[in-house]
Amino acid sequence: MARYRWRTAVRARLPWLLIDRGVALKGRRDCGSHEWYRATDVEDRCYHCEVGVRPHLR
């Protein structure tokens, strides 16, 4: 199991106001098992860590 899953679970339950203020930050190191979401039109990011960034493939 990847190390940052608990942070993702906490962020899923917090109001956006607290998340934007950095209460439940993503991990700085590689989580080891990326789960992607579309962050912008040109890039995907990992739910769990800051390291996980890739170009969005259409």
Tab-separated table of C-alpha atoms in Angstrom, residues 14-52:
chain	number	residue	atom	x	y	z
A	14	LEU	CA	-12.273	18.189	4.378
A	15	PRO	CA	-13.962	21.365	3.164
A	16	TRP	CA	-12.131	23.095	0.294
A	17	LEU	CA	-11.355	26.083	2.503
A	18	LEU	CA	-9.094	23.960	4.721
A	19	ILE	CA	-7.498	22.150	1.794
A	20	ASP	CA	-6.619	25.459	0.106
A	21	ARG	CA	-4.923	26.618	3.310
A	22	GLY	CA	-2.647	23.566	3.319
A	23	VAL	CA	-4.178	21.513	6.130
A	24	ALA	CA	-3.925	18.270	4.138
A	25	LEU	CA	-1.029	18.679	1.739
A	26	LYS	CA	0.060	16.116	-0.801
A	27	GLY	CA	3.255	14.234	-0.061
A	28	ARG	CA	6.514	15.676	-1.396
A	29	ARG	CA	8.056	12.322	-2.285
A	30	ASP	CA	6.900	9.799	-4.879
A	31	CYS	CA	3.880	7.851	-3.584
A	32	GLY	CA	4.869	4.764	-5.584
A	33	SER	CA	1.415	4.143	-7.057
A	34	HIS	CA	0.028	7.150	-8.900
A	35	GLU	CA	-3.696	7.651	-9.416
A	36	TRP	CA	-4.215	10.389	-11.986
A	37	TYR	CA	-6.710	13.209	-12.348
A	38	ARG	CA	-6.902	15.879	-15.036
A	39	ALA	CA	-5.517	19.048	-13.432
A	40	THR	CA	-5.499	21.253	-16.543
A	41	ASP	CA	-6.033	20.821	-20.266
A	42	VAL	CA	-2.380	19.891	-20.717
A	43	GLU	CA	-1.388	18.019	-17.544
A	44	ASP	CA	-2.491	15.229	-15.230
A	45	ARG	CA	-1.515	15.068	-11.550
A	46	CYS	CA	-1.428	12.361	-8.914
A	47	TYR	CA	-4.014	12.463	-6.121
A	48	HIS	CA	-1.378	11.455	-3.547
A	49	CYS	CA	1.935	13.214	-4.227
A	50	GLU	CA	3.443	16.382	-5.692
A	51	VAL	CA	5.941	14.410	-7.771
A	52	GLY	CA	3.258	12.801	-9.928
